């Protein structure tokens, strides 16, 4: 796995990520889901200043659960990313966001936007919200507090494991993966 320092992330580093590669994310990561994305797009459409700077950042599609006892954050598993597809091009275009983290595959409109803006889509482990939360060392709400769990949080993460699902060229593991595995299975059955 390759360690990535989010606080010094460059576009060149993002474009070096390969489909299927495992990354360990470290540093400041922002969060946002459907409601936050809609509000961001509405603000951009109205030429309003955003309350948070997304330039050069990675956003995690998550609505973290409130912590209990000594937890920094409660379960914080990824949200299905296709719900953000309709916002992807405008947000990448107008904010300078570098990458997104979520679960499941992206639709063609999002993949085209990722390719156009030399961005990336990373998948976190779905169904393991408690385990993902263990990589989160700090959490605070920084924007849209009225949205509750859909507010924008700032997480500080240590070695949060993700997989490159769509690279900056628009290559998706969901498209190339099945063909690669079919070849491996065929080779094993013949051999």
Short mmCIF file of C-alpha atoms in Angstrom, two decimals:
data_model
loop_
_atom_site.label_atom_id
_atom_site.label_comp_id
_atom_site.label_asym_id
_atom_site.label_seq_id
_atom_site.Cartn_x
_atom_site.Cartn_y
_atom_site.Cartn_z
CA UNK A 1 0.00 0.00 0.00
CA UNK A 2 1.10 3.54 -0.71
CA UNK A 3 0.90 6.14 2.05
CA UNK A 4 -0.66 9.44 0.97
CA UNK A 5 -0.31 12.69 2.90
CA UNK A 6 -3.52 14.59 2.20
CA UNK A 7 -2.21 17.94 3.47
CA UNK A 8 0.46 18.12 0.73
CA UNK A 9 -1.40 16.25 -2.01
CA UNK A 10 -0.68 17.42 -5.56
CA UNK A 11 -2.51 16.88 -8.84
CA UNK A 12 0.59 15.02 -10.08
CA UNK A 13 0.34 12.55 -7.20
CA UNK A 14 -3.38 12.01 -7.88
CA UNK A 15 -2.63 11.28 -11.55
CA UNK A 16 -0.04 8.66 -10.52
CA UNK A 17 -2.62 6.49 -8.73
CA UNK A 18 -3.52 3.28 -10.58
CA UNK A 19 -6.85 1.40 -10.65
CA UNK A 20 -6.92 -1.25 -7.93
CA UNK A 21 -4.04 0.31 -5.99
CA UNK A 22 -4.40 0.45 -2.20
CA UNK A 23 -3.71 3.80 -0.57
CA UNK A 24 -3.39 4.67 3.11
CA UNK A 25 -4.73 8.19 3.62
CA UNK A 26 -3.22 10.45 6.27
CA UNK A 27 -4.09 14.01 7.27
CA UNK A 28 -7.10 16.29 6.84
CA UNK A 29 -10.11 14.93 4.96
CA UNK A 30 -13.47 16.67 4.56
CA UNK A 31 -16.86 14.97 4.54
CA UNK A 32 -20.04 15.58 2.62
CA UNK A 33 -23.08 13.71 1.37
CA UNK A 34 -26.19 14.49 -0.65
CA UNK A 35 -27.47 17.48 1.33
CA UNK A 36 -24.04 19.12 1.60
CA UNK A 37 -23.39 18.61 -2.11
CA UNK A 38 -26.75 20.13 -3.03
CA UNK A 39 -26.08 23.14 -0.81
CA UNK A 40 -22.57 23.59 -2.26
CA UNK A 41 -23.94 23.50 -5.81
CA UNK A 42 -26.73 25.95 -4.91
CA UNK A 43 -24.15 28.32 -3.40
CA UNK A 44 -21.92 28.02 -6.48
CA UNK A 45 -24.92 28.70 -8.74
CA UNK A 46 -25.71 31.82 -6.69
CA UNK A 47 -22.04 32.89 -6.76
CA UNK A 48 -21.86 32.74 -2.96
CA UNK A 49 -18.62 32.08 -1.10
CA UNK A 50 -18.37 28.55 0.26
CA UNK A 51 -17.79 28.20 4.02
CA UNK A 52 -15.00 25.69 3.34
CA UNK A 53 -12.14 25.56 0.82
CA UNK A 54 -12.26 22.32 -1.18
CA UNK A 55 -9.25 23.17 -3.37
CA UNK A 56 -6.71 20.35 -3.32
CA UNK A 57 -8.81 18.35 -0.87
CA UNK A 58 -10.35 14.90 -0.70
CA UNK A 59 -14.00 14.56 0.34
CA UNK A 60 -15.40 11.46 2.03
CA UNK A 61 -19.03 10.60 1.30
CA UNK A 62 -20.10 9.82 4.86
CA UNK A 63 -22.62 10.83 7.48
CA UNK A 64 -20.82 9.87 10.67
CA UNK A 65 -22.79 8.61 13.63
CA UNK A 66 -22.39 10.43 16.95
CA UNK A 67 -19.58 9.06 19.12
CA UNK A 68 -20.17 7.19 22.35
CA UNK A 69 -17.91 6.90 25.37
CA UNK A 70 -14.30 7.65 24.29
CA UNK A 71 -14.82 7.41 20.52
CA UNK A 72 -13.70 10.29 18.29
CA UNK A 73 -16.57 9.49 15.93
CA UNK A 74 -19.18 6.76 15.79
CA UNK A 75 -19.42 4.33 12.88
CA UNK A 76 -18.32 6.18 9.73
CA UNK A 77 -18.80 3.91 6.75
CA UNK A 78 -18.93 5.23 3.19
CA UNK A 79 -22.14 6.27 1.48
CA UNK A 80 -23.12 4.92 -1.94
CA UNK A 81 -21.44 7.36 -4.30
CA UNK A 82 -23.82 7.38 -7.25
CA UNK A 83 -26.07 9.80 -5.37
CA UNK A 84 -23.34 12.44 -5.79
CA UNK A 85 -22.80 11.76 -9.52
CA UNK A 86 -25.02 14.64 -10.66
CA UNK A 87 -22.94 17.11 -8.61
CA UNK A 88 -19.48 15.75 -9.49
CA UNK A 89 -18.60 17.76 -12.61
CA UNK A 90 -19.62 21.13 -11.21
CA UNK A 91 -17.92 20.57 -7.86
CA UNK A 92 -14.67 19.37 -9.47
CA UNK A 93 -14.80 22.24 -11.98
CA UNK A 94 -15.57 25.06 -9.57
CA UNK A 95 -13.86 24.05 -6.32
CA UNK A 96 -10.59 22.36 -7.29
CA UNK A 97 -11.43 19.23 -5.29
CA UNK A 98 -8.86 16.47 -6.01
CA UNK A 99 -10.64 13.24 -5.11
CA UNK A 100 -13.69 11.61 -3.57
CA UNK A 101 -14.06 8.58 -1.27
CA UNK A 102 -17.20 6.46 -1.12
CA UNK A 103 -18.55 3.01 -1.90
CA UNK A 104 -19.86 1.26 -5.00
CA UNK A 105 -19.24 2.14 -8.60
CA UNK A 106 -19.73 5.53 -10.24
CA UNK A 107 -21.99 6.25 -13.18
CA UNK A 108 -20.66 7.32 -16.57
CA UNK A 109 -21.39 11.02 -15.93
CA UNK A 110 -19.15 10.98 -12.83
CA UNK A 111 -16.41 8.94 -14.54
CA UNK A 112 -16.30 11.44 -17.41
CA UNK A 113 -16.04 14.32 -14.91
CA UNK A 114 -13.23 12.54 -13.04
CA UNK A 115 -11.33 12.06 -16.31
CA UNK A 116 -12.00 15.65 -17.47
CA UNK A 117 -10.66 17.14 -14.23
CA UNK A 118 -7.83 14.59 -13.68
CA UNK A 119 -9.37 13.65 -10.36
CA UNK A 120 -9.87 10.22 -8.75
CA UNK A 121 -12.52 8.19 -7.00
CA UNK A 122 -11.44 6.02 -4.09
CA UNK A 123 -13.46 3.28 -2.42
CA UNK A 124 -13.51 2.75 1.32
CA UNK A 125 -14.58 -0.54 2.82
CA UNK A 126 -18.37 -0.76 2.80
CA UNK A 127 -20.08 -2.67 5.61
CA UNK A 128 -17.24 -2.01 8.04
CA UNK A 129 -18.22 1.40 9.42
CA UNK A 130 -16.76 0.71 12.86
CA UNK A 131 -13.42 -0.41 11.43
CA UNK A 132 -13.18 2.60 9.10
CA UNK A 133 -13.90 4.87 12.07
CA UNK A 134 -10.77 3.54 13.80
CA UNK A 135 -8.63 5.44 11.25
CA UNK A 136 -10.32 8.73 12.22
CA UNK A 137 -8.30 10.42 14.95
CA UNK A 138 -10.14 13.76 15.11
CA UNK A 139 -13.52 15.06 13.98
CA UNK A 140 -15.17 18.48 14.05
CA UNK A 141 -18.04 20.11 12.19
CA UNK A 142 -16.77 22.96 9.99
CA UNK A 143 -19.80 23.85 7.82
CA UNK A 144 -23.57 23.37 7.47
CA UNK A 145 -24.06 22.35 11.11
CA UNK A 146 -27.83 22.55 10.59
CA UNK A 147 -27.60 19.43 8.38
CA UNK A 148 -26.83 17.22 11.39
CA UNK A 149 -24.95 14.08 10.37
CA UNK A 150 -24.78 15.49 6.81
CA UNK A 151 -22.85 18.58 7.96
CA UNK A 152 -19.34 18.96 6.57
CA UNK A 153 -16.85 17.54 9.04
CA UNK A 154 -13.11 17.82 9.09
CA UNK A 155 -11.55 14.45 9.90
CA UNK A 156 -7.91 13.82 10.65
CA UNK A 157 -7.19 10.29 9.47
CA UNK A 158 -4.28 7.91 9.97
CA UNK A 159 -3.69 5.11 7.49
CA UNK A 160 -7.31 5.03 6.29
CA UNK A 161 -7.32 2.23 3.69
CA UNK A 162 -8.92 2.94 0.32
CA UNK A 163 -8.71 1.45 -3.16
CA UNK A 164 -8.37 3.50 -6.35
CA UNK A 165 -11.66 2.71 -8.12
CA UNK A 166 -11.49 5.33 -10.91
CA UNK A 167 -8.16 6.86 -11.86
CA UNK A 168 -7.50 10.24 -13.45
CA UNK A 169 -7.75 8.67 -16.93
CA UNK A 170 -11.30 7.49 -16.21
CA UNK A 171 -10.33 3.82 -15.90
CA UNK A 172 -12.73 2.09 -13.50
CA UNK A 173 -12.00 -1.14 -11.64
CA UNK A 174 -15.69 -1.94 -12.01
CA UNK A 175 -15.22 -2.00 -15.79
CA UNK A 176 -11.79 -3.64 -16.11
CA UNK A 177 -11.97 -5.94 -13.08
CA UNK A 178 -14.50 -8.50 -14.35
CA UNK A 179 -12.55 -9.04 -17.59
CA UNK A 180 -9.27 -9.47 -15.72
CA UNK A 181 -10.79 -12.03 -13.36
CA UNK A 182 -12.45 -13.90 -16.23
CA UNK A 183 -9.02 -14.28 -17.85
CA UNK A 184 -7.46 -15.52 -14.58
CA UNK A 185 -10.26 -18.05 -14.02
CA UNK A 186 -10.07 -19.24 -17.62
CA UNK A 187 -6.28 -19.64 -17.38
CA UNK A 188 -6.64 -21.62 -14.14
CA UNK A 189 -9.32 -23.92 -15.60
CA UNK A 190 -7.25 -24.58 -18.75
CA UNK A 191 -3.95 -24.98 -16.88
#
